mmCIF file of C-alpha atoms and ligand atoms in Angstrom:
data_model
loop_
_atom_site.group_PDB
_atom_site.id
_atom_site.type_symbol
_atom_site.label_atom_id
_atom_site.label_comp_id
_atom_site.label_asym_id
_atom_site.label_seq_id
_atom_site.Cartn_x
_atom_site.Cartn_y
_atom_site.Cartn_z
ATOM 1 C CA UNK A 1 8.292 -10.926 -16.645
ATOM 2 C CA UNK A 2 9.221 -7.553 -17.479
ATOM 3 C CA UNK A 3 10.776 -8.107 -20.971
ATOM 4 C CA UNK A 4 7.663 -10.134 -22.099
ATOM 5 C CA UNK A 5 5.444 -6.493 -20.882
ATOM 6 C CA UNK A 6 7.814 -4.535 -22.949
ATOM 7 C CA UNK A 7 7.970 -6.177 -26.102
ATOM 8 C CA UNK A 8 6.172 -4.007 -28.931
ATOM 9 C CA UNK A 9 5.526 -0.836 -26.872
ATOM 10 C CA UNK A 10 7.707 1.835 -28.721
ATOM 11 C CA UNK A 11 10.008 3.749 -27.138
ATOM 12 C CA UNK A 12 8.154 6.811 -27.936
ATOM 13 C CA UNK A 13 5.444 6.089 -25.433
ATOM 14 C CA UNK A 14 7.566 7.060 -23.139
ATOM 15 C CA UNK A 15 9.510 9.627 -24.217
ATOM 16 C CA UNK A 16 6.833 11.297 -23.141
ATOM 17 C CA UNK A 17 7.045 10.748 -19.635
ATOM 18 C CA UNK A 18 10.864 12.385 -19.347
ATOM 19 C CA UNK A 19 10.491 15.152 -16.712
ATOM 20 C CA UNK A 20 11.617 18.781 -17.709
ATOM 21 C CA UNK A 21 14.254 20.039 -15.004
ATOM 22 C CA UNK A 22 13.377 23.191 -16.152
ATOM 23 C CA UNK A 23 9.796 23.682 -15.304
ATOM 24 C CA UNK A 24 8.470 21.407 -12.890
ATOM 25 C CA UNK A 25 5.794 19.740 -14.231
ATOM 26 C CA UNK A 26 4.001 16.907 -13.177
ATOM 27 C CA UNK A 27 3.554 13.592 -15.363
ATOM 28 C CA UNK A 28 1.430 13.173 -17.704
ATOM 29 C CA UNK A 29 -2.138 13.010 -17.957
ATOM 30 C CA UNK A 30 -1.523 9.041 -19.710
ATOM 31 C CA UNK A 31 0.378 8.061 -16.538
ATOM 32 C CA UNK A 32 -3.104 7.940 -14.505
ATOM 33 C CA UNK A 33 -4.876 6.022 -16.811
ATOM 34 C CA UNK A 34 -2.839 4.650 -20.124
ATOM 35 C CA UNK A 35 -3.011 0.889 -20.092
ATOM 36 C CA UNK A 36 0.432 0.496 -20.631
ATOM 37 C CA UNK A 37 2.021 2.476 -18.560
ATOM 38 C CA UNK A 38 -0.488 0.759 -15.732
ATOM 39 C CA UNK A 39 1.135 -2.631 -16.857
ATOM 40 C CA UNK A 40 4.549 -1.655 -16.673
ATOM 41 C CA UNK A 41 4.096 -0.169 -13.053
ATOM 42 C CA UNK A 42 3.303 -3.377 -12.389
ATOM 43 C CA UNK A 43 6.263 -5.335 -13.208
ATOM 44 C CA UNK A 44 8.692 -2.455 -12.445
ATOM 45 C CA UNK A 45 7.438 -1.036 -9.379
ATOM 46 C CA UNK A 46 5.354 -3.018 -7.734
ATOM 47 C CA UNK A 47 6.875 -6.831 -8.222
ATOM 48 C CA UNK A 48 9.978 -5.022 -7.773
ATOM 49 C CA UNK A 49 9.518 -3.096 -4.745
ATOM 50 C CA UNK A 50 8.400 -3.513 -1.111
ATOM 51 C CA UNK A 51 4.756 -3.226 -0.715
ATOM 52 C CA UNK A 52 2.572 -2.981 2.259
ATOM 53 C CA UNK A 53 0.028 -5.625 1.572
ATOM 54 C CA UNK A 54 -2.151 -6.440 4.954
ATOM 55 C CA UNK A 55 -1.793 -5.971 8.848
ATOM 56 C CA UNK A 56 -0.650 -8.426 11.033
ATOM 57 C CA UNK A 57 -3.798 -8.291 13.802
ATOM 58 C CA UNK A 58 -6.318 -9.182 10.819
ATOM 59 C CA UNK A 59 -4.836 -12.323 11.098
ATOM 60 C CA UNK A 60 -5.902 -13.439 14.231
ATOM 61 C CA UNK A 61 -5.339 -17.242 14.720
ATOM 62 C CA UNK A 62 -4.027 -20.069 13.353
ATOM 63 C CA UNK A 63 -5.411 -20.901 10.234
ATOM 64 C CA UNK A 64 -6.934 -17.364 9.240
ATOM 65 C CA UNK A 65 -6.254 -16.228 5.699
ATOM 66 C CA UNK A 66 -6.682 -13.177 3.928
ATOM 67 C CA UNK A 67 -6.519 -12.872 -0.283
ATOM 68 C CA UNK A 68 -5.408 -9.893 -1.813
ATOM 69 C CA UNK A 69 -3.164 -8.411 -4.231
ATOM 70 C CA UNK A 70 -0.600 -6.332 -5.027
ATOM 71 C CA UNK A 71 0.196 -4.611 -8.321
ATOM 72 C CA UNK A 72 -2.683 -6.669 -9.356
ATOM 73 C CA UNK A 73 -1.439 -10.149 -8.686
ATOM 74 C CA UNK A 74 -2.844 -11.908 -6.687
ATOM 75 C CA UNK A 75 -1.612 -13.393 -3.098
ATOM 76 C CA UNK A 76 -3.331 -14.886 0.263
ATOM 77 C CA UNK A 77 -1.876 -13.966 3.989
ATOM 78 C CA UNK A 78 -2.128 -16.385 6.500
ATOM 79 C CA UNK A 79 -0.932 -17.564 9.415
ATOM 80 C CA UNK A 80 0.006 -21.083 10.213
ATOM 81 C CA UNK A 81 -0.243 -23.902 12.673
ATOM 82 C CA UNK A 82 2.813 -22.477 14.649
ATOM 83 C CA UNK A 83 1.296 -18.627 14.386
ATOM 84 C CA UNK A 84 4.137 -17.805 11.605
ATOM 85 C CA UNK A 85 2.711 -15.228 8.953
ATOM 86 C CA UNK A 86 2.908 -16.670 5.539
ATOM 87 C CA UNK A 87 2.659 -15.249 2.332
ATOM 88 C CA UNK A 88 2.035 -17.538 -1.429
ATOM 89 C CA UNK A 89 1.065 -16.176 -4.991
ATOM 90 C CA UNK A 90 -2.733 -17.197 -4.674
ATOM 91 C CA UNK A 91 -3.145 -19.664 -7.176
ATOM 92 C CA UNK A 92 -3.544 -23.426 -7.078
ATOM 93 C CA UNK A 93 -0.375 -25.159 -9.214
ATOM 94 C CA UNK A 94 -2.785 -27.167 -11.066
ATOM 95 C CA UNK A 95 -5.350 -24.954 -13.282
ATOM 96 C CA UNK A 96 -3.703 -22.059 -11.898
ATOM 97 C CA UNK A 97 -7.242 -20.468 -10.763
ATOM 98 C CA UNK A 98 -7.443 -18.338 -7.706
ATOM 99 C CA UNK A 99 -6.914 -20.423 -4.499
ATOM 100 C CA UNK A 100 -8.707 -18.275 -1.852
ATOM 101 C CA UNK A 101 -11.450 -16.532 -2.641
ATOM 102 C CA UNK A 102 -12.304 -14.721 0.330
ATOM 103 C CA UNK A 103 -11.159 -14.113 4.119
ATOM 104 C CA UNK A 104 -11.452 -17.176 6.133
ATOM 105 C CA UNK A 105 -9.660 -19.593 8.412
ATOM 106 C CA UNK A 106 -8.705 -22.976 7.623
ATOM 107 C CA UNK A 107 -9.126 -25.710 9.930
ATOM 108 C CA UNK A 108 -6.422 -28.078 8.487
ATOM 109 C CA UNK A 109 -5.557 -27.593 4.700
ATOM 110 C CA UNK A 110 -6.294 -24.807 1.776
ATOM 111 C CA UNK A 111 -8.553 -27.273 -0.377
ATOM 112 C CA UNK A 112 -9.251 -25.943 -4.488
ATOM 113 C CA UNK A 113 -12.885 -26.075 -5.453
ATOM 114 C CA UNK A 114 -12.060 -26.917 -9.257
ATOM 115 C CA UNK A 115 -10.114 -30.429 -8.039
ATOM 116 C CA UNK A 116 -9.956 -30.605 -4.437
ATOM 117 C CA UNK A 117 -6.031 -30.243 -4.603
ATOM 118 C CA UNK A 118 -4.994 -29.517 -1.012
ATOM 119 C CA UNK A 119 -1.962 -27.762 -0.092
ATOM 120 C CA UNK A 120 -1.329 -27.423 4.426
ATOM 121 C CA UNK A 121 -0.887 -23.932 5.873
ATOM 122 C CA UNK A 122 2.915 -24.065 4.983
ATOM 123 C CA UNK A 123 2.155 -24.411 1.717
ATOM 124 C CA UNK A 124 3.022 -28.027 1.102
ATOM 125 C CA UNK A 125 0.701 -29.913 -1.532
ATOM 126 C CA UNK A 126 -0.952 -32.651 0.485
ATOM 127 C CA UNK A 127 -3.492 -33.855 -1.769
ATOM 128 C CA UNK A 128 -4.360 -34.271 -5.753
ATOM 129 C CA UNK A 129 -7.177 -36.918 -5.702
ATOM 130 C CA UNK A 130 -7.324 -39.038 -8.892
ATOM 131 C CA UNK A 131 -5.035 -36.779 -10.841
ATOM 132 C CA UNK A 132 -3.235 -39.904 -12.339
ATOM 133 C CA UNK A 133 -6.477 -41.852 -13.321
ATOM 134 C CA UNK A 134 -9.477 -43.532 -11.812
ATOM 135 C CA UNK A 135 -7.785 -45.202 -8.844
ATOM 136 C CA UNK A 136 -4.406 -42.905 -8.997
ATOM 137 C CA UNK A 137 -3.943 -39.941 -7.062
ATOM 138 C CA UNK A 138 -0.321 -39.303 -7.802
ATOM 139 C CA UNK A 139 1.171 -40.222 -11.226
ATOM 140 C CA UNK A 140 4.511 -42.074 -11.573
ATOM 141 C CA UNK A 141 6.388 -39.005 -12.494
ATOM 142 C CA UNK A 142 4.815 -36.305 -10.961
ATOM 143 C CA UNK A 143 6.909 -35.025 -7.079
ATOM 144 C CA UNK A 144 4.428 -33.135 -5.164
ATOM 145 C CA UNK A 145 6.903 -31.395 -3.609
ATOM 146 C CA UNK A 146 7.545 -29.520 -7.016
ATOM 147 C CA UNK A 147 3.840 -28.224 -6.958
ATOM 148 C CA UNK A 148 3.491 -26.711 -3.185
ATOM 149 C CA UNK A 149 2.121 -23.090 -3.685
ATOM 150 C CA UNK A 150 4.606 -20.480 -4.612
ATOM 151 C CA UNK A 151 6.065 -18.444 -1.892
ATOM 152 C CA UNK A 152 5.715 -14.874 -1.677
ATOM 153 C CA UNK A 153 9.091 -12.646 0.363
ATOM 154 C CA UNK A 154 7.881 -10.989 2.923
ATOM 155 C CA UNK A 155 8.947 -9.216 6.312
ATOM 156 C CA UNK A 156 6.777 -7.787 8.934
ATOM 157 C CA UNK A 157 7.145 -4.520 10.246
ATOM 158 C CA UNK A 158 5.107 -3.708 13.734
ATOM 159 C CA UNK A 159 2.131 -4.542 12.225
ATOM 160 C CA UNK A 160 2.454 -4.331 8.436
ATOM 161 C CA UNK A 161 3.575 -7.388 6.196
ATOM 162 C CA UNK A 162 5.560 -5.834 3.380
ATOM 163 C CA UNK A 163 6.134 -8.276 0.133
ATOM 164 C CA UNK A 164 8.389 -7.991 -2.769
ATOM 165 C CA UNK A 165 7.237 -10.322 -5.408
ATOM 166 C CA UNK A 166 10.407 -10.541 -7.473
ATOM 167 C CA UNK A 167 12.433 -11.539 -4.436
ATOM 168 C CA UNK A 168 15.304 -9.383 -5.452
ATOM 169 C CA UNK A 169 14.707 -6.248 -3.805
ATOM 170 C CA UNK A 170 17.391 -4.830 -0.955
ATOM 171 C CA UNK A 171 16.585 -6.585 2.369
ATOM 172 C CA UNK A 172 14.041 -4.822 4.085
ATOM 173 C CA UNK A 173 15.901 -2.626 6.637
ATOM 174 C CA UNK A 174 18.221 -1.249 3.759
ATOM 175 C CA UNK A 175 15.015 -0.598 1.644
ATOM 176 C CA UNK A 176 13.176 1.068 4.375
ATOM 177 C CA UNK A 177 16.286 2.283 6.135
ATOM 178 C CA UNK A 178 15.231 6.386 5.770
ATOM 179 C CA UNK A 179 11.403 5.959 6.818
ATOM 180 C CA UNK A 180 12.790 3.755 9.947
ATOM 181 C CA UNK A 181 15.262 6.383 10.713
ATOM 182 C CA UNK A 182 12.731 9.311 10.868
ATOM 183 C CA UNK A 183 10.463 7.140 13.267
ATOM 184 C CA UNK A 184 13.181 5.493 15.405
ATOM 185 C CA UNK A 185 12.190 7.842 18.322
ATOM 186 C CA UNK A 186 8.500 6.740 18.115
ATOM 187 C CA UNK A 187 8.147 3.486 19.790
ATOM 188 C CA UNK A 188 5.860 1.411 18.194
ATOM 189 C CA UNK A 189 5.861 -1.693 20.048
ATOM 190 C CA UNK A 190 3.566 0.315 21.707
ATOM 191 C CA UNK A 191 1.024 1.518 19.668
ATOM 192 C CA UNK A 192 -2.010 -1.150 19.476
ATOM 193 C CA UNK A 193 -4.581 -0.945 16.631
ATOM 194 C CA UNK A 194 -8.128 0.309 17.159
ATOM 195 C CA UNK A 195 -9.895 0.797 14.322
ATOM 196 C CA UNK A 196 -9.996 0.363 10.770
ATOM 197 C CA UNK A 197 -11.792 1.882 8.091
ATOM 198 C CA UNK A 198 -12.187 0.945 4.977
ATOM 199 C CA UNK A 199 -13.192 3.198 2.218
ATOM 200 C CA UNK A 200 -13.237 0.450 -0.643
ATOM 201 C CA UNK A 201 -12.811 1.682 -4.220
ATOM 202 C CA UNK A 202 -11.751 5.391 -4.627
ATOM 203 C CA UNK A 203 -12.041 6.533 -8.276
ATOM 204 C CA UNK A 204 -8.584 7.759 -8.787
ATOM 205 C CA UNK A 205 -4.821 6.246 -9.954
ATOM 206 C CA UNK A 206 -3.157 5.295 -6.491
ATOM 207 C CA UNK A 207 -0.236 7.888 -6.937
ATOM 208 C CA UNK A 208 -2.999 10.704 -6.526
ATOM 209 C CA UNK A 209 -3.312 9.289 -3.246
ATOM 210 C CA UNK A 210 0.469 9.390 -2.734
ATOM 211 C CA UNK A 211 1.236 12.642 -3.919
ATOM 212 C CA UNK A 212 -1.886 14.108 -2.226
ATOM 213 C CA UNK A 213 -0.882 12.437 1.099
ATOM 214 C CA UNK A 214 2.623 13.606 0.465
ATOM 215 C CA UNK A 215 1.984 17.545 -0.067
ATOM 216 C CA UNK A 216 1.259 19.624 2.820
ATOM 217 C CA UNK A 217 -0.065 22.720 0.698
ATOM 218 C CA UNK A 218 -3.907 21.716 0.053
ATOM 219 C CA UNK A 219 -4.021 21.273 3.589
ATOM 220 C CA UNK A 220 -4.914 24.645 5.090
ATOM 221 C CA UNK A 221 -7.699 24.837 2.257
ATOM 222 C CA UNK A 222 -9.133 21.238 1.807
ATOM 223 C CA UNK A 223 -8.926 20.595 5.546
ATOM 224 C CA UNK A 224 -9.692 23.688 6.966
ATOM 225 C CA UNK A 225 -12.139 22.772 9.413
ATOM 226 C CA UNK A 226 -10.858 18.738 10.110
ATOM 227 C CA UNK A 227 -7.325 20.320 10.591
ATOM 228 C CA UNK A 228 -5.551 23.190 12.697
ATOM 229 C CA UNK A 229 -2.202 23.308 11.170
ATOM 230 C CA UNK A 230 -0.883 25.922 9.691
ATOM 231 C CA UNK A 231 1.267 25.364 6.180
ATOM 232 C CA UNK A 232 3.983 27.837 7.805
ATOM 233 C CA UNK A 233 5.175 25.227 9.846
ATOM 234 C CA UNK A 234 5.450 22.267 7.480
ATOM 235 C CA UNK A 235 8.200 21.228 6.049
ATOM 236 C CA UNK A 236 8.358 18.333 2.759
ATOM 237 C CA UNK A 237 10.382 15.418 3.741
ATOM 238 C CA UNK A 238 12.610 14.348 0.777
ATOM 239 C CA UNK A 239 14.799 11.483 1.772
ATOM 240 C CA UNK A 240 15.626 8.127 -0.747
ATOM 241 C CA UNK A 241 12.275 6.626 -0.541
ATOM 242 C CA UNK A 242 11.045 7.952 2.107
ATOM 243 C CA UNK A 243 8.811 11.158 0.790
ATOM 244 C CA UNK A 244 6.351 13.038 2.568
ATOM 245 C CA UNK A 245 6.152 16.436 5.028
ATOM 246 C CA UNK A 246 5.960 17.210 8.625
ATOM 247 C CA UNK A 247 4.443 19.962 10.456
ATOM 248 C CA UNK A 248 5.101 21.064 14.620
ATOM 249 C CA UNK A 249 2.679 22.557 16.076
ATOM 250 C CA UNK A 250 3.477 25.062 19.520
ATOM 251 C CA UNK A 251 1.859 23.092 22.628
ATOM 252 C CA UNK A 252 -0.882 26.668 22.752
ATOM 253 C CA UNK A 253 -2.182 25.672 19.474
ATOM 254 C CA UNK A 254 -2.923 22.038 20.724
ATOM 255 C CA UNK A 255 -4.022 23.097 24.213
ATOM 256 C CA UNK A 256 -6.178 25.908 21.788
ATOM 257 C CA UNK A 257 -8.017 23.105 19.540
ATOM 258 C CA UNK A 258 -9.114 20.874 22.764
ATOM 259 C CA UNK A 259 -12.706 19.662 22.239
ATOM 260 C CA UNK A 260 -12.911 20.748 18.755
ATOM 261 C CA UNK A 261 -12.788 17.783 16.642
ATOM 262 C CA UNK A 262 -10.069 18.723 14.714
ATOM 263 C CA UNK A 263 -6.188 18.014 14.202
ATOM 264 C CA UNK A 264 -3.460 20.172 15.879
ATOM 265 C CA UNK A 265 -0.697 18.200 16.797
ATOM 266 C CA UNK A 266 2.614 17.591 15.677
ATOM 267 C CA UNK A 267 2.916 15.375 13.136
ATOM 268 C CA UNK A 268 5.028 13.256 10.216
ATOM 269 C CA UNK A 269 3.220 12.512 7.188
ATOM 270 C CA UNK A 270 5.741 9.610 5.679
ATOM 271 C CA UNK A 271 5.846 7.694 2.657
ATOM 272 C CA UNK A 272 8.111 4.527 1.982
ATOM 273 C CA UNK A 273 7.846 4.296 -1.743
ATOM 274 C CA UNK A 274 5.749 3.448 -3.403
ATOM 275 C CA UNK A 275 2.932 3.051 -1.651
ATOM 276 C CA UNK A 276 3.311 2.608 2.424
ATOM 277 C CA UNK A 277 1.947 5.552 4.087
ATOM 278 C CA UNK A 278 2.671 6.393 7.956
ATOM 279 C CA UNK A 279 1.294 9.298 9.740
ATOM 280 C CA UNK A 280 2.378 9.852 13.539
ATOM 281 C CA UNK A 281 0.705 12.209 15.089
ATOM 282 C CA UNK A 282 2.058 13.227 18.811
ATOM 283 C CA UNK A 283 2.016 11.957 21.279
ATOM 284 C CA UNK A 284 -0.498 9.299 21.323
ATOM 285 C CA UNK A 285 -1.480 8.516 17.810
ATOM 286 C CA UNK A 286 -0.548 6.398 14.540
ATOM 287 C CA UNK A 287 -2.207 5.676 11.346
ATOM 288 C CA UNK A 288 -1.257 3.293 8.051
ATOM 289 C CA UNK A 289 -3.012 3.561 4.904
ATOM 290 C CA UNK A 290 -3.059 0.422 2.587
ATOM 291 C CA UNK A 291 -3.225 1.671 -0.594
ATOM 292 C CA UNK A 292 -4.242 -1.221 -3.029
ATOM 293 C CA UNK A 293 -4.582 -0.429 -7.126
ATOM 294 C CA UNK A 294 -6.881 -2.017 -8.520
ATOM 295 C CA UNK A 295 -6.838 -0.461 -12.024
ATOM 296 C CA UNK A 296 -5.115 3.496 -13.675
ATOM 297 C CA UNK A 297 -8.155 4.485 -12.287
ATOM 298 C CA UNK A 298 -9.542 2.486 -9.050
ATOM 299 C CA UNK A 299 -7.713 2.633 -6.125
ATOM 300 C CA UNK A 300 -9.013 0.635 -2.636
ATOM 301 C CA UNK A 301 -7.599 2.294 0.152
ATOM 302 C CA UNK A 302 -8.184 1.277 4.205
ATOM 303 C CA UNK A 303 -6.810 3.361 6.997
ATOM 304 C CA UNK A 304 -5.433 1.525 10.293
ATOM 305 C CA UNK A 305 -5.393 3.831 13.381
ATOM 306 C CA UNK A 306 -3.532 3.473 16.582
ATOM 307 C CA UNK A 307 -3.128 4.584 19.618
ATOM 308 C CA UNK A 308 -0.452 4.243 22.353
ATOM 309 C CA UNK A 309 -0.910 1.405 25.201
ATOM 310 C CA UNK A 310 -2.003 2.678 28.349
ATOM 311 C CA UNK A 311 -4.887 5.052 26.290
ATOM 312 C CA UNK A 312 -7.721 4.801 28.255
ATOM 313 C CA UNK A 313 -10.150 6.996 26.158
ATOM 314 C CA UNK A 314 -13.073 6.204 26.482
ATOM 315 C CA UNK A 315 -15.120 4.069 23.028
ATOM 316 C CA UNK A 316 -17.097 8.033 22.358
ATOM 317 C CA UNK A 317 -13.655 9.454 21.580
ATOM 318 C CA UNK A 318 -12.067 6.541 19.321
ATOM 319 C CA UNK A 319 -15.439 7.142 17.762
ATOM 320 C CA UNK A 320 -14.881 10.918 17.395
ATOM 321 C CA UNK A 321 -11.656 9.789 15.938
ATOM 322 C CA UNK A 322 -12.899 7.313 13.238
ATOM 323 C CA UNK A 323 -15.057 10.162 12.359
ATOM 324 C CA UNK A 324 -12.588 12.616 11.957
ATOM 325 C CA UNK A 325 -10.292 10.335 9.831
ATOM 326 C CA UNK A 326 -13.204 9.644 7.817
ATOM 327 C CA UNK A 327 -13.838 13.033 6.855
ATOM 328 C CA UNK A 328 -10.741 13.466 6.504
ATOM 329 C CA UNK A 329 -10.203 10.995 3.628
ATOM 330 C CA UNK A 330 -13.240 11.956 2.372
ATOM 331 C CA UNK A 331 -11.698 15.303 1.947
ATOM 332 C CA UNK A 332 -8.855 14.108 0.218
ATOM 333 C CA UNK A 333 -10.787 11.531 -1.658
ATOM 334 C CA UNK A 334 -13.017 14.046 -3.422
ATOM 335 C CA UNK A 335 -9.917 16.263 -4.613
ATOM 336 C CA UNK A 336 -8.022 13.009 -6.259
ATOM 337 C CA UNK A 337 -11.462 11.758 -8.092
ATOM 338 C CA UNK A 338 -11.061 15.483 -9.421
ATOM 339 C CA UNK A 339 -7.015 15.097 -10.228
ATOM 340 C CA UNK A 340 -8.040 11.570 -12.607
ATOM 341 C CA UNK A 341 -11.285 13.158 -14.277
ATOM 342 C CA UNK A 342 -8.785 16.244 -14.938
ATOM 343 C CA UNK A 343 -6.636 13.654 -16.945
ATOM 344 C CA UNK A 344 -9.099 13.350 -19.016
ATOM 345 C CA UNK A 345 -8.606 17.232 -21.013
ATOM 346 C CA UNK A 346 -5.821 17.852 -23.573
ATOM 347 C CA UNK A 347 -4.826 20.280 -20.826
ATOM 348 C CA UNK A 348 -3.328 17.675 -18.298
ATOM 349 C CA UNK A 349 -1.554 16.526 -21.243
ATOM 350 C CA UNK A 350 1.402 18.774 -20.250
ATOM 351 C CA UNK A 351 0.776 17.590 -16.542
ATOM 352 C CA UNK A 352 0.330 20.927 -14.844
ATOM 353 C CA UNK A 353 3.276 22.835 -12.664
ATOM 354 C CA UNK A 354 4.326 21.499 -9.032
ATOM 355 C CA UNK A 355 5.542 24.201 -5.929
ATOM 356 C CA UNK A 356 9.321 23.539 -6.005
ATOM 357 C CA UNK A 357 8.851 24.174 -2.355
ATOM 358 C CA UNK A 358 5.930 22.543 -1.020
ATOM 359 C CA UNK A 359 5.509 20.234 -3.970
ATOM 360 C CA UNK A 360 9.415 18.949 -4.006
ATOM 361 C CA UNK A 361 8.086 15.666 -2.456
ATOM 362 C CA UNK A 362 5.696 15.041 -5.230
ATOM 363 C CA UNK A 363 8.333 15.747 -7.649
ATOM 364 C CA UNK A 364 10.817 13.082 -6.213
ATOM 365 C CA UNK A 365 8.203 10.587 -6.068
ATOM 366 C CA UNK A 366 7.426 10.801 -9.667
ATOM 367 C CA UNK A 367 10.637 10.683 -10.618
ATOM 368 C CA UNK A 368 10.843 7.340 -8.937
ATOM 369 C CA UNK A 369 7.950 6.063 -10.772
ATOM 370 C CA UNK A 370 9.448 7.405 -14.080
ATOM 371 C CA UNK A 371 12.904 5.885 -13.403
ATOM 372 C CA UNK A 372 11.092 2.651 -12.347
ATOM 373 C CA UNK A 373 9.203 1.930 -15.597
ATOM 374 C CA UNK A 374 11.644 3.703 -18.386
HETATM 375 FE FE1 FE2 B 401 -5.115 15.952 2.713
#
């Protein structure tokens, strides 16, 4: 897939994109929004990678299926007749049009509108009416089990199904083996989902949302009255894929920030490259952020929270909380529509400077984009 993407794009292009180890600089303004650089993120970091790509309580019964994509292709969730999760490329095998065009739940089988080709919840191609002629369905030399839809790898994590399209990535645990590690005292069997908001298209290249997510200095400025953490205690986390910060926060300073609607806890702000995003935030709390590109410059991004088992506050406060994680994002939002319209001077050519302290995570994760699509 790859070589096809890369044949007649010069060198040159990105030659561009080498990082100085000089002067930290970030990457170029064309890595938000060139074309081809877009495409070959594509095929080199997202087919080949592990990417979150839906939550496991959205599918809630037998039968329910959700479309969406991942690096732009696109692929339908679902779970089947025996509660499995399944995940297939979403295209019918005969015109290759997209099979599922919109959350629903199948009753028996996933039926085409072009040709009412049906395929059952495992995928299996159970129906092609008339395809070999007037009173035909199945020609002499065509084996409907060479035509079932086209399975997508995938493990499930807690609550997040993680694909890798090119089915050659490390297993999972040895992929995510550093994020796992720096959670492994959080037990998240039993966290529970509460709410889910989605902001739907953000006007900025998805690794603004990563790198913003993954930098703890805009913090005490962009969320000065949404948080109550100062950047003192943060540290960046820099660890194989696993990128982000953490901050601790003295018990006082919690107990201090009571009723104000406003974070002060300890927390870890993790990243499993390229695009999973974890935040814990102790002792009660946990939130996900799908991250979905739609385009260099259209992200959609949704935010899962959760909260331990046993939490009995009450529906006012896990609306206090949607509201604070809305503002929140919003917060961040509006600074990464500013970091892609930036792109757009001769300025942001050079890419501006990072913090080699509080901008180290950043730098690591760009360097993993560069070394995925050079
Ligand atoms: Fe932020």
């Amino acid at each position: 897939m790859s070589e096809t993407i890369d044949q007649g794009l010069p060198e040159s292009l990105f030659a561009d994109f080498a990082l100085d180890n000089g002067v930290r600089r970030g990457l170029p303004a064309g890595a938000y929004w060139e074309s081809d650089f877009w495409r070959r993120e594509q095929a080199r970091v997202f087919d080949r990678s592990w990417v979150l790509a839906g939550f496991v309580h959205e599918l809630t019964e037998p039968g329910q299926a959700i479309p969406t994509r991942v690096g732009g292709r696109p692929i339908v969730l679902l779970r089947n007749a025996e509660g499995d999760i399944r995940v297939f490329h979403n295209v019918c095998r005969h015109r290759c049009l997209t099979l599922v065009d919109g959350a629903q739940k199948f009753e028996r089988g996933i039926t085409c509108p072009y040709h009412n080709w049906t395929y059952d919840l495992n995928g299996a191609l159970r129906a092609t009416p008339f395809f070999g002629g007037p009173k035909q369905h199945r020609p002499a030399d065509f084996d409907p089990k060479d035509h079932g839809l086209v399975a997508v790898r995938h493990f499930v994590w807690h609550d997040w199904i993680f694909v890798n399209l090119d089915g050659a990535a490390p297993p999972f645990a040895d992929y995510a083996a550093e994020i796992m590690g720096r959670v492994a005292d959080v037990d998240m069997a039993r966290f529970h989902p509460v709410a889910m908001l989605d902001f739907g298209e953000v006007a900025t290249n998805w690794k603004f949302l990563m790198e913003n997510f993954m930098e703890p200095y805009h913090v005490q400025y962009v969320h000065k009255t949404t948080t109550d953490q100062p950047l003192k205690d943060h540290h960046t986390v820099v660890d194989g894929l696993c990128l982000g910060s953490a901050v601790d926060i003295a018990p006082s300073r919690t107990e201090a920030a009571a009723g104000r609607n406003s974070l002060a806890v300890t927390s870890r702000y993790l990243t499993l490259f390229p695009s999973f995003v974890l935040g814990t935030y102790a002792p009660d709390q946990m939130g996900v952020y799908l991250n979905q590109p739609v385009a260099p410059g259209v992200t959609r991004q949704k935010r899962a929270i959760y909260l331990i088992d046993g939490d009995t506050r009450p529906e006012s406060e896990v609306a206090a909380l949607r509201e604070l994680w809305a503002a929140v994002h919003q917060e961040d939002h509006d600074m990464c529509v500013r970091l892609q319209s930036g792109r757009a001077s001769p300025v942001a050519d050079g890419g501006g400077v990072l913090s080699p302290h509080w901008e180290d995570s950043v730098r690591r994760f760009q360097e993993l984009v560069v070394e995925a699509v050079r």
